[in-house]
CSV table of N, CA, C and O in Angstrom, one decimal:
chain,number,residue,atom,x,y,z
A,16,UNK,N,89.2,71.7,96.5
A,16,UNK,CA,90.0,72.9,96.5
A,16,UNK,C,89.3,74.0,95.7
A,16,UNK,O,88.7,73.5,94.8
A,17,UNK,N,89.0,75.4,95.8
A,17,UNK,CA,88.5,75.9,95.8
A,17,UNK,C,89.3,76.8,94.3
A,17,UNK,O,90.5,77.0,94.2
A,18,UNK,N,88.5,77.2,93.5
A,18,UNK,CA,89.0,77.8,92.4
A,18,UNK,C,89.9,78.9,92.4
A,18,UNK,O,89.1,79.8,92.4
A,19,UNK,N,91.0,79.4,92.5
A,19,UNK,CA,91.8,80.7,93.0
A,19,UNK,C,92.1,81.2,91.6
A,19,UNK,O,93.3,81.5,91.5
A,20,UNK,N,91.3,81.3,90.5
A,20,UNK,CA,92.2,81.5,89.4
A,20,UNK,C,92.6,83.6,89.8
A,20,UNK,O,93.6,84.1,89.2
A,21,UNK,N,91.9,84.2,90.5
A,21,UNK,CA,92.3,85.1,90.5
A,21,UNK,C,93.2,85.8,91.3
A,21,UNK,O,93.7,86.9,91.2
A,22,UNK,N,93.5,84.9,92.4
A,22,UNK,CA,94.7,85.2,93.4
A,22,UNK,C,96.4,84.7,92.8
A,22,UNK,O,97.5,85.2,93.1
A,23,UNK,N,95.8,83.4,91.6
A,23,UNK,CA,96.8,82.9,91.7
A,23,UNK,C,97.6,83.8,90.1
A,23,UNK,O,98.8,83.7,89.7
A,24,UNK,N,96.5,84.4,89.5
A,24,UNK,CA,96.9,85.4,88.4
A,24,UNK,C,97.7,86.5,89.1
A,24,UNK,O,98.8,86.9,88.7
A,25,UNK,N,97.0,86.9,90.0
A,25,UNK,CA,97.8,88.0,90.7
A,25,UNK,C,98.9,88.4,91.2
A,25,UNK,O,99.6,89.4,91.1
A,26,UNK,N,99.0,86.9,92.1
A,26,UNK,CA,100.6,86.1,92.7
A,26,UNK,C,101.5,86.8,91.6
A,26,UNK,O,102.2,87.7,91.8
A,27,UNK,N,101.2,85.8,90.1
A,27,UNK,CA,102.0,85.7,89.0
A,27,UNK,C,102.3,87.0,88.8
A,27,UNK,O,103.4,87.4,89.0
A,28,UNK,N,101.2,87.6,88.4
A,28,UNK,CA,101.9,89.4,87.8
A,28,UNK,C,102.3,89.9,88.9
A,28,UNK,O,102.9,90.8,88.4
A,29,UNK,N,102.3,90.1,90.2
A,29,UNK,CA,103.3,90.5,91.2
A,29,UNK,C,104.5,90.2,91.0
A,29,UNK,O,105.6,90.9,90.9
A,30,UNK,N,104.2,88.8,91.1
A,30,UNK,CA,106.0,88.0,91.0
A,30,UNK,C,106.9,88.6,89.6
A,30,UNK,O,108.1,88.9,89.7
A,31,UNK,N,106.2,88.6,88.6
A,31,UNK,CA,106.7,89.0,87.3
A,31,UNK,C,107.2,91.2,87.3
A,31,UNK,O,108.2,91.9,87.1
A,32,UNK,N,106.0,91.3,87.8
A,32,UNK,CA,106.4,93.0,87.9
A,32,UNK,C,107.5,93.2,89.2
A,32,UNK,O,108.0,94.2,89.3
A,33,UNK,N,107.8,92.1,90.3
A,33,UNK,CA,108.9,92.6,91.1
A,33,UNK,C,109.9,92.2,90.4
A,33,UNK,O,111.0,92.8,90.5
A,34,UNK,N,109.9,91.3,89.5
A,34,UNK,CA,111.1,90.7,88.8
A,34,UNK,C,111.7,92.1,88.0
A,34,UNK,O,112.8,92.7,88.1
A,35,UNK,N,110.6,92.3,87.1
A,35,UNK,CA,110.8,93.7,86.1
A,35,UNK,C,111.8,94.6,87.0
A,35,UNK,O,112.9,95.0,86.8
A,36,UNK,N,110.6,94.9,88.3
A,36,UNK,CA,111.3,96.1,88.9
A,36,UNK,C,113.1,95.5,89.1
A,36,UNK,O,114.1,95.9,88.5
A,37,UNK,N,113.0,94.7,90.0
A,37,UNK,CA,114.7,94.3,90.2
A,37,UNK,C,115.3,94.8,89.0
A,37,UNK,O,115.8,95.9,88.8
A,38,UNK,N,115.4,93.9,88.2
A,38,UNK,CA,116.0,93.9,86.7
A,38,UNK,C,116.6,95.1,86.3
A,38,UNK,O,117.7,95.3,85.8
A,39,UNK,N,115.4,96.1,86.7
A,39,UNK,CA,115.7,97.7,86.1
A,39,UNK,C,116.7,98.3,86.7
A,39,UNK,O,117.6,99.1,86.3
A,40,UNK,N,116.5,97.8,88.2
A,40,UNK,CA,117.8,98.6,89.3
A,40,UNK,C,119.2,97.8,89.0
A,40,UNK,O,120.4,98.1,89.3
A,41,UNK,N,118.7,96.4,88.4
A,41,UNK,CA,120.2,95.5,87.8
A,41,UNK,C,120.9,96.2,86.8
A,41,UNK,O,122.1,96.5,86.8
A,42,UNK,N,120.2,96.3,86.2
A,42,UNK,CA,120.5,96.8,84.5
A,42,UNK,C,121.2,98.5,85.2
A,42,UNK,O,122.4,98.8,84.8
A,43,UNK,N,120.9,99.1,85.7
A,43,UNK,CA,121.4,100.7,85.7
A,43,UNK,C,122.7,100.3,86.6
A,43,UNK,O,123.8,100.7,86.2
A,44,UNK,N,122.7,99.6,87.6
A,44,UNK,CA,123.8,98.7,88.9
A,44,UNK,C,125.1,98.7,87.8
A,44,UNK,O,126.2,99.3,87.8
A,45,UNK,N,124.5,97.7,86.5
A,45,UNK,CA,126.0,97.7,85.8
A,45,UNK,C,126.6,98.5,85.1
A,45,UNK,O,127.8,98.7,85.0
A,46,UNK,N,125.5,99.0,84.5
A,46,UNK,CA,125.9,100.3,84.1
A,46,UNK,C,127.0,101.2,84.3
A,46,UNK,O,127.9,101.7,83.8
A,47,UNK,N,126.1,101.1,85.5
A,47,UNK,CA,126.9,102.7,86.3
A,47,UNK,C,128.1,102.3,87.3
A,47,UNK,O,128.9,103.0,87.8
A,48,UNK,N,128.0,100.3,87.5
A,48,UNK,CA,129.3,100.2,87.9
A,48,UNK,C,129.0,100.5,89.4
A,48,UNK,O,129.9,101.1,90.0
A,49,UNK,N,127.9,100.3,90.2
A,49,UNK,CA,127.5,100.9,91.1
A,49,UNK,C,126.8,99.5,92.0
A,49,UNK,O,125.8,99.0,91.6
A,50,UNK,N,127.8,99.0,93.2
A,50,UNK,CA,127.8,98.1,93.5
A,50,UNK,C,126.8,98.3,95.0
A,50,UNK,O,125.9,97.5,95.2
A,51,UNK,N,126.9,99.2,95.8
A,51,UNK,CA,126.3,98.8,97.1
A,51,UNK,C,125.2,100.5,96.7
A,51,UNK,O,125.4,101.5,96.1
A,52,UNK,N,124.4,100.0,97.3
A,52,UNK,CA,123.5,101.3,97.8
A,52,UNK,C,123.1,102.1,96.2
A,52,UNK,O,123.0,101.5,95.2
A,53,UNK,N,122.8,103.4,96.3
A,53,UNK,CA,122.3,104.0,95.1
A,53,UNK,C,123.4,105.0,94.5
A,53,UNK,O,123.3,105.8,93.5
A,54,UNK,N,124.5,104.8,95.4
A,54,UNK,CA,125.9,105.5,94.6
A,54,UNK,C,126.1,106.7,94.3
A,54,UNK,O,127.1,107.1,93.7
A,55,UNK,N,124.8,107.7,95.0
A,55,UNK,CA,124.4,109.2,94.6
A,55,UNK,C,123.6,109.0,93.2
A,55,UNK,O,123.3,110.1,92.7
A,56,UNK,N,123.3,107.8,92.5
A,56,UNK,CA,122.7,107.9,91.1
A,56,UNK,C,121.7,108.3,91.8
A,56,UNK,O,121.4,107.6,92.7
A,57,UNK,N,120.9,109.8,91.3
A,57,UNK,CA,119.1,109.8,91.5
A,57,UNK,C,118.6,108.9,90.8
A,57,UNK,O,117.5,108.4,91.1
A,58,UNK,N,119.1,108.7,89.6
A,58,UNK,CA,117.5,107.5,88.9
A,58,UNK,C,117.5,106.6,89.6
A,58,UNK,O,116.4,106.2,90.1
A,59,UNK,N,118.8,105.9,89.9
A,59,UNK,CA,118.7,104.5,90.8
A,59,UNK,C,118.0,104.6,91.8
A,59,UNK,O,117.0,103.8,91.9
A,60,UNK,N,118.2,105.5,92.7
A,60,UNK,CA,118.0,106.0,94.1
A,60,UNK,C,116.1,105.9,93.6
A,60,UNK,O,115.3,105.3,94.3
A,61,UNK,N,115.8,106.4,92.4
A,61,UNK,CA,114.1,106.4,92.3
A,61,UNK,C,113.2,105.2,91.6
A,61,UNK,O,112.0,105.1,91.5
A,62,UNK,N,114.1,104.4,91.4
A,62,UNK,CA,114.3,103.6,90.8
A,62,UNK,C,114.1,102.2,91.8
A,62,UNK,O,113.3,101.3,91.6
A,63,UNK,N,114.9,102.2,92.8
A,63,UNK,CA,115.3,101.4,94.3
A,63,UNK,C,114.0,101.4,94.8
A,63,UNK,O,113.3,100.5,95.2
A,64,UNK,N,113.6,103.2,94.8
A,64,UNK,CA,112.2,104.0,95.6
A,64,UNK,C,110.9,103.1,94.9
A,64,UNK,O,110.0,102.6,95.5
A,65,UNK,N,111.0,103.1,93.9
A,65,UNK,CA,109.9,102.2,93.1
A,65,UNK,C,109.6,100.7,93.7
A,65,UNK,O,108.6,100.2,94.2
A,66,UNK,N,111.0,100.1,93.5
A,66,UNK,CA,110.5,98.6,94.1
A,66,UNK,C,110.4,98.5,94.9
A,66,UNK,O,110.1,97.4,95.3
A,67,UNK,N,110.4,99.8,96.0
A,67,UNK,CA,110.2,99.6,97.6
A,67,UNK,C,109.1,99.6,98.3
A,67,UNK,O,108.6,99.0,99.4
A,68,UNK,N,108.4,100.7,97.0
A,68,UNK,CA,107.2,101.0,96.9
A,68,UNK,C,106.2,99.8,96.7
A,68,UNK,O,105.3,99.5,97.5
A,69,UNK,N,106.3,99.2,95.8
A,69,UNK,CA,105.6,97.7,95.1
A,69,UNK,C,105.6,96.8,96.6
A,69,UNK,O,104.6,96.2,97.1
A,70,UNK,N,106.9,96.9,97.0
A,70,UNK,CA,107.3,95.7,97.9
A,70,UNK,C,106.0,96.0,99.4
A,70,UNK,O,105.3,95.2,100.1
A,71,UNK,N,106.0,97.4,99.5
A,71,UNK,CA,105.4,97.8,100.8
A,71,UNK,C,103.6,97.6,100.3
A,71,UNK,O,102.8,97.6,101.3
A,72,UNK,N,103.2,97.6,99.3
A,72,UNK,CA,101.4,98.0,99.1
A,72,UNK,C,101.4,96.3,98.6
A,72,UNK,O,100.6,95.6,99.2
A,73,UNK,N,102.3,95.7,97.3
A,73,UNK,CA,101.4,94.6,96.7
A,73,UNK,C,101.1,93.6,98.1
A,73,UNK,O,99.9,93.3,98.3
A,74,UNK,N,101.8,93.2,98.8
A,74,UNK,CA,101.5,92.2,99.9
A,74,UNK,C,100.3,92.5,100.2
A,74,UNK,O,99.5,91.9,99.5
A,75,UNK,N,99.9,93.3,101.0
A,75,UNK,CA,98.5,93.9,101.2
A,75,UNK,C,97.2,93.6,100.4
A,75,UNK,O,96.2,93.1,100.7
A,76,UNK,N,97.5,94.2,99.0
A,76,UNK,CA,96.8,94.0,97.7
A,76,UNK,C,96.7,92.0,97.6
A,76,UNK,O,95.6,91.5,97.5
A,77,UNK,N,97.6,91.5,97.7
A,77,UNK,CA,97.9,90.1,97.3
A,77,UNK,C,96.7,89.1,98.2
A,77,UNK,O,95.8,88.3,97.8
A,78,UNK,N,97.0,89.7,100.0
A,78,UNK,CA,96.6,88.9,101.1
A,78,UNK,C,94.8,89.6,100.7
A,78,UNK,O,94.2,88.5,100.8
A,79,UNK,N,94.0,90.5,100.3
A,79,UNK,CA,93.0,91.1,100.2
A,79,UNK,C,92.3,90.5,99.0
A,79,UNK,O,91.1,90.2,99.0
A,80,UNK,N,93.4,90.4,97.7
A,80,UNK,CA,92.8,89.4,97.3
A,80,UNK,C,92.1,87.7,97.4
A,80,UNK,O,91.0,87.2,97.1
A,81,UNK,N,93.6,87.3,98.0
A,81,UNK,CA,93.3,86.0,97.9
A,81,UNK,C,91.9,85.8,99.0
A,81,UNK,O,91.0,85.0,98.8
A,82,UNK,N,92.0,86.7,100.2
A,82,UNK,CA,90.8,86.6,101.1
A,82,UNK,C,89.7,86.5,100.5
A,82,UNK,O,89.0,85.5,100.6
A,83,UNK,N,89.3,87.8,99.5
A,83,UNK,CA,88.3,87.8,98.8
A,83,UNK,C,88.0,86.8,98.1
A,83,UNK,O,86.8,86.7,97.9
A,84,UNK,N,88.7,85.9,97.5
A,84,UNK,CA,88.6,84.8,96.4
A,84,UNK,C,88.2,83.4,97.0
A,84,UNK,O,87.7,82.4,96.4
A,85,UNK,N,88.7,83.5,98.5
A,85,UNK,CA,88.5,82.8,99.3
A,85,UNK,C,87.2,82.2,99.3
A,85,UNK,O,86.7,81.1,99.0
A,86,UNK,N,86.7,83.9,100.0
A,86,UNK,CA,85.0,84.0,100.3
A,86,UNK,C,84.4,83.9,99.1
A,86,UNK,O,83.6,84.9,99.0
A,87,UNK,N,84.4,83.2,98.2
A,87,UNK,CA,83.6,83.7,97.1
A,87,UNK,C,83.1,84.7,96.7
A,87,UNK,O,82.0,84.8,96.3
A,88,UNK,N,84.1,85.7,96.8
A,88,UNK,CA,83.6,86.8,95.9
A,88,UNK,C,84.5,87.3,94.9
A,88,UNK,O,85.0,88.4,94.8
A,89,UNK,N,84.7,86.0,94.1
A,89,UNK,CA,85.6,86.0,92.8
A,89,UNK,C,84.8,86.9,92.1
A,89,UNK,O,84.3,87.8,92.6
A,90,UNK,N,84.7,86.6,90.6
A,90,UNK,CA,84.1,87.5,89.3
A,90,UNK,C,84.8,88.5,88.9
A,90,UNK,O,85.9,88.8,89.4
A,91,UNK,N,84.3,89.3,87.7
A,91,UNK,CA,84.5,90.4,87.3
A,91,UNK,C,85.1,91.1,87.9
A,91,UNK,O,86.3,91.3,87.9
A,92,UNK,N,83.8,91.8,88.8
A,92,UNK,CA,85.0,92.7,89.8
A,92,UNK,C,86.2,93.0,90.2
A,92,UNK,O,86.8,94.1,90.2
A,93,UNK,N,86.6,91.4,90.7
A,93,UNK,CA,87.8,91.2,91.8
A,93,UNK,C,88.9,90.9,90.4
A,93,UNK,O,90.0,91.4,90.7
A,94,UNK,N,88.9,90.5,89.8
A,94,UNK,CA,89.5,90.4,88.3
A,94,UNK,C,90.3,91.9,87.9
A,94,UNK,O,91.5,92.3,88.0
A,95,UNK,N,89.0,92.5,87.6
A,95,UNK,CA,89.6,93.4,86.7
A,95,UNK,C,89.9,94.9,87.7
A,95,UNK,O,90.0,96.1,87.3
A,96,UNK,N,89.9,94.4,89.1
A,96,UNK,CA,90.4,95.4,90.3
A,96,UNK,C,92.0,95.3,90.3
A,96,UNK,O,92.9,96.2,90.2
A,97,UNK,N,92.2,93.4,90.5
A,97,UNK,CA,93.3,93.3,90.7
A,97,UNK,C,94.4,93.6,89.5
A,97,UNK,O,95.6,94.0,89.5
A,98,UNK,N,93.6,93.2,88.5
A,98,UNK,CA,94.7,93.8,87.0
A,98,UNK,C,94.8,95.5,87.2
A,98,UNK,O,95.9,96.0,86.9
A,99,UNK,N,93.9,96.4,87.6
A,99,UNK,CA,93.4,98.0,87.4
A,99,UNK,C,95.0,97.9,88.7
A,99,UNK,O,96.2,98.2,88.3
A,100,UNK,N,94.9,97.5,90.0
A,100,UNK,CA,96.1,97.8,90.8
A,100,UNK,C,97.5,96.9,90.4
A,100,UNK,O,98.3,97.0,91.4
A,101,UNK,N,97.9,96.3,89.4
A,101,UNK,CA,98.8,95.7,88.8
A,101,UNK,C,98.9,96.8,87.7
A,101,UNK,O,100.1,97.2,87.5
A,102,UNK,N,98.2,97.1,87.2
A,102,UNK,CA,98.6,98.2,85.9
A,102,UNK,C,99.4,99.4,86.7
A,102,UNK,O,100.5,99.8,86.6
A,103,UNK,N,98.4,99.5,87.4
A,103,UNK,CA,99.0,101.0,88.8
A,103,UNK,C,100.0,100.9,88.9
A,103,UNK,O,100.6,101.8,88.4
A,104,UNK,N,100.8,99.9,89.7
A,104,UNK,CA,102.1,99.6,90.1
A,104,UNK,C,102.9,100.0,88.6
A,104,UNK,O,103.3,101.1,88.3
A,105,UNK,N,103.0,99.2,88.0
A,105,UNK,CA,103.6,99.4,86.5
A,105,UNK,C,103.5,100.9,86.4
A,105,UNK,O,104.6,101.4,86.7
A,106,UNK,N,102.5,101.8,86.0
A,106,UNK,CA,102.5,102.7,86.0
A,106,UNK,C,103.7,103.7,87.1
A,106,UNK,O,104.7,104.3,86.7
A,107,UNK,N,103.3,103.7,88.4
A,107,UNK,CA,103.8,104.1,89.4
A,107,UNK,C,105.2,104.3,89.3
A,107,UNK,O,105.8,105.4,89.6
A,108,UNK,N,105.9,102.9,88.9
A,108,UNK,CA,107.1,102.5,88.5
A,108,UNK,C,108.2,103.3,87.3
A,108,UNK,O,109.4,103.5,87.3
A,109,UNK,N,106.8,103.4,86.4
A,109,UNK,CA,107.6,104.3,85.0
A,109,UNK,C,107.9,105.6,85.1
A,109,UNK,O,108.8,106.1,84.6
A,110,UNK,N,106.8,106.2,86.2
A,110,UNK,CA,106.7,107.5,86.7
A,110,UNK,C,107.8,108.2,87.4
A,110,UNK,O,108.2,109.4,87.4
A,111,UNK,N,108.3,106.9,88.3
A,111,UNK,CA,109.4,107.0,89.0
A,111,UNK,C,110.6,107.7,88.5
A,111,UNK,O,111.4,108.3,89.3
A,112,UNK,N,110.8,107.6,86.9
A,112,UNK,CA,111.7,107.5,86.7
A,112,UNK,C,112.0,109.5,86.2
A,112,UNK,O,113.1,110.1,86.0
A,113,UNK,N,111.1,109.8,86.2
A,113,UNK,CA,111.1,111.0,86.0
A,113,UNK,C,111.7,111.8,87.3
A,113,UNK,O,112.0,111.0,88.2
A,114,UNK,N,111.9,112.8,87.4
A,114,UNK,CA,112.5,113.9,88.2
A,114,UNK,C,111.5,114.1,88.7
A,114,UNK,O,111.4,113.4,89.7
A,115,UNK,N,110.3,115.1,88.4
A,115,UNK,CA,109.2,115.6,88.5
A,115,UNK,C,108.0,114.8,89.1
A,115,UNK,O,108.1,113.6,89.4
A,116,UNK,N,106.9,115.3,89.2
A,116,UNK,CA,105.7,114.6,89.1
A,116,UNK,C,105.2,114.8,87.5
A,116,UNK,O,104.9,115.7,86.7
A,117,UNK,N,105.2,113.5,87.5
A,117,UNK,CA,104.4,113.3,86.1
A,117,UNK,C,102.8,112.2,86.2
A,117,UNK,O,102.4,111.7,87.2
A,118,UNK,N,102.3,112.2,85.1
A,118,UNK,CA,101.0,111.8,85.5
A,118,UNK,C,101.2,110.0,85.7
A,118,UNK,O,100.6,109.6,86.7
A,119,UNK,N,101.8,109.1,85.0
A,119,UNK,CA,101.9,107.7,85.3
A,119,UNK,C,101.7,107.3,86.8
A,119,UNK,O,101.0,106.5,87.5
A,120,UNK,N,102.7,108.1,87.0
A,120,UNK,CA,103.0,107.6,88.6
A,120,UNK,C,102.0,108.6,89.7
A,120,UNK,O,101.9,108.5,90.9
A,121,UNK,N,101.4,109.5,89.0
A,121,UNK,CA,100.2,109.7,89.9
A,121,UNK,C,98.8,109.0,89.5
A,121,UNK,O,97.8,108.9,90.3
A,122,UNK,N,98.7,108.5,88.3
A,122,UNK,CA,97.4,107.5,87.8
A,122,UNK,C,98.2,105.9,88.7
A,122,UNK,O,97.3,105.1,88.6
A,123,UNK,N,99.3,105.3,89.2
A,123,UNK,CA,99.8,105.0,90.1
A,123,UNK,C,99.1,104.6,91.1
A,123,UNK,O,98.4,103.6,91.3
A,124,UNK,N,99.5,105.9,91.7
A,124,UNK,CA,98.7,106.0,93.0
A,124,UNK,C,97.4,105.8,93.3
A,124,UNK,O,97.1,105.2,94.4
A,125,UNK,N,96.6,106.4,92.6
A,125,UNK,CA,95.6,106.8,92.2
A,125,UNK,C,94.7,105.6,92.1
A,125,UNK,O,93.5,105.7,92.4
A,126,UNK,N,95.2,104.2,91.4
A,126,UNK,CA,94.8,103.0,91.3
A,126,UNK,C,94.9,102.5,92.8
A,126,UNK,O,93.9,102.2,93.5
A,127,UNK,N,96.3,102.5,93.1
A,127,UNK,CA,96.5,101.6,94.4
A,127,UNK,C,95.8,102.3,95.5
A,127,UNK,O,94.9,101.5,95.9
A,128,UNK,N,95.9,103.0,95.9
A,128,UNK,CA,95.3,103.6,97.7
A,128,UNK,C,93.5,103.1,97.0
A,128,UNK,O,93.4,101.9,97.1
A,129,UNK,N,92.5,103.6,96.6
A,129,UNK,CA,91.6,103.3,96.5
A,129,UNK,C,91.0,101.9,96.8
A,129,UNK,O,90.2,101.3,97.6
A,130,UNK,N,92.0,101.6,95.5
A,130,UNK,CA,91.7,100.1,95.5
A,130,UNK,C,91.8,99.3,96.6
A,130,UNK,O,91.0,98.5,97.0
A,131,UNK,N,93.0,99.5,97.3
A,131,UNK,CA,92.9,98.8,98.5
A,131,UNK,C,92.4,98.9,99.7
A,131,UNK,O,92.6,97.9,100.5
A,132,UNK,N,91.3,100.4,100.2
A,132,UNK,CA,90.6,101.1,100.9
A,132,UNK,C,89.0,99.6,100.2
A,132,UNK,O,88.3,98.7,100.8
A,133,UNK,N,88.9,99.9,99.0
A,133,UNK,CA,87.8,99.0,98.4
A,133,UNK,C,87.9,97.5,98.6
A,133,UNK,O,87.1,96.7,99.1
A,134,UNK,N,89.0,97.3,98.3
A,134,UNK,CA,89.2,95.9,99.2
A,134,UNK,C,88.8,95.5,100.7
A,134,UNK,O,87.8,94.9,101.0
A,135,UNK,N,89.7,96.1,101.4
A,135,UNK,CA,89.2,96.4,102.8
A,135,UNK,C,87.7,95.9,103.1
A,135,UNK,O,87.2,94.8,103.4
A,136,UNK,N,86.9,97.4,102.8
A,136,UNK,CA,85.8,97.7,103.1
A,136,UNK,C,85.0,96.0,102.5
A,136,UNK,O,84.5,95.3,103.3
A,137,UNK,N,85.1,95.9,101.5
A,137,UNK,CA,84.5,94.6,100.3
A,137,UNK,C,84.8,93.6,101.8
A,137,UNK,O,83.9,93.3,102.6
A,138,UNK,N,86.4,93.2,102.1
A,138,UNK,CA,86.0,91.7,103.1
A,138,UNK,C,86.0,92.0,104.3
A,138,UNK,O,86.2,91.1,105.1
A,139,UNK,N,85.8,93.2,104.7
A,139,UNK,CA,84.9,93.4,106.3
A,139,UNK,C,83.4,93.1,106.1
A,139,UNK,O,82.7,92.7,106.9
A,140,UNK,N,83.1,93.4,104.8
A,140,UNK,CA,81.9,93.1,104.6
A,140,UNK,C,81.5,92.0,104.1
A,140,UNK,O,80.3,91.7,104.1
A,141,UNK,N,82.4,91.3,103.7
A,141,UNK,CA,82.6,89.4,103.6
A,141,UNK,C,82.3,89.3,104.9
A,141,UNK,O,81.1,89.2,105.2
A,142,UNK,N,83.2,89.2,105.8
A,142,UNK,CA,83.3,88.6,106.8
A,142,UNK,C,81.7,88.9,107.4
A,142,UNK,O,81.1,88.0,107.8
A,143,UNK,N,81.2,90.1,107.4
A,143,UNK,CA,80.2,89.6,108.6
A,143,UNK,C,78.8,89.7,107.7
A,143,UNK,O,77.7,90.1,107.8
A,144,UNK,N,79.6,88.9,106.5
A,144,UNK,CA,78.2,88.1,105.7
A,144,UNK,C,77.0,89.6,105.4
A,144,UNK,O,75.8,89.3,105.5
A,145,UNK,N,77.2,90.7,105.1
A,145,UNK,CA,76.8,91.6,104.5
A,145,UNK,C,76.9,91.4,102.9
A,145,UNK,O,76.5,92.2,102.1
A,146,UNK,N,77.5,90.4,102.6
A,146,UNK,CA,77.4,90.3,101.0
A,146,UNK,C,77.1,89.2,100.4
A,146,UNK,O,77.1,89.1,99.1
């Protein structure tokens, strides 16, 4: 079996930061006493927006990984890519909670879309053994 320590780090802090995200929309839910939907609360409503967000990019990020880890092209790189687009998310997340644009949630973004364009390109170029 082939060493996955970096897909299977990844899994984890996914699994752990969707948990975070839920939690946060749990915790405001009781709060506010606010049982189906976002109740007109905007934080929730941005809040909801955040884990929807995570839910739609990490899969992608997750499957790009583990590909890469596959092909042997573990190391550094793919390490400290996948923590740099796990910070992102986190980031993204906190940013949400603002009204405005603020900088978190655009250093966010800013992590994720790249990163996963760099992925991409990295195991197209796995695959036809260009690396």
């Amino acid at each position: 079996m082939d060493d996955l320590h970096i897909s299977l780090l990844a899994a984890a802090l996914a699994a752990l930061i969707a948990g975070w995200l839920g939690w946060r929309c749990g915790k405001l839910r009781v709060s506010e006493k606010i049982i189906h939907g976002d109740g007109g609360h905007a934080l929730l409503h941005r809040r909801m927006r955040a884990q929807s967000n995570f839910t739609e990019y990490t899969p992608f990020a997750l499957v790009l990984i583990l590909v890469l880890d596959l092909a042997d092209q573990d190391g550094w790189l793919l390490t400290m890519t996948a923590l740099a687009f796990m910070t992102g998310r986190v980031l993204h997340a906190l940013g949400m909670d603002a009204e405005g644009p603020v900088k978190p949630r655009m250093i966010g973004m800013m992590l994720t879309f790249p990163l996963l364009l760099v992925w991409a390109v990295w195991a197209a170029l796995a695959a036809f053994g260009a690396l």
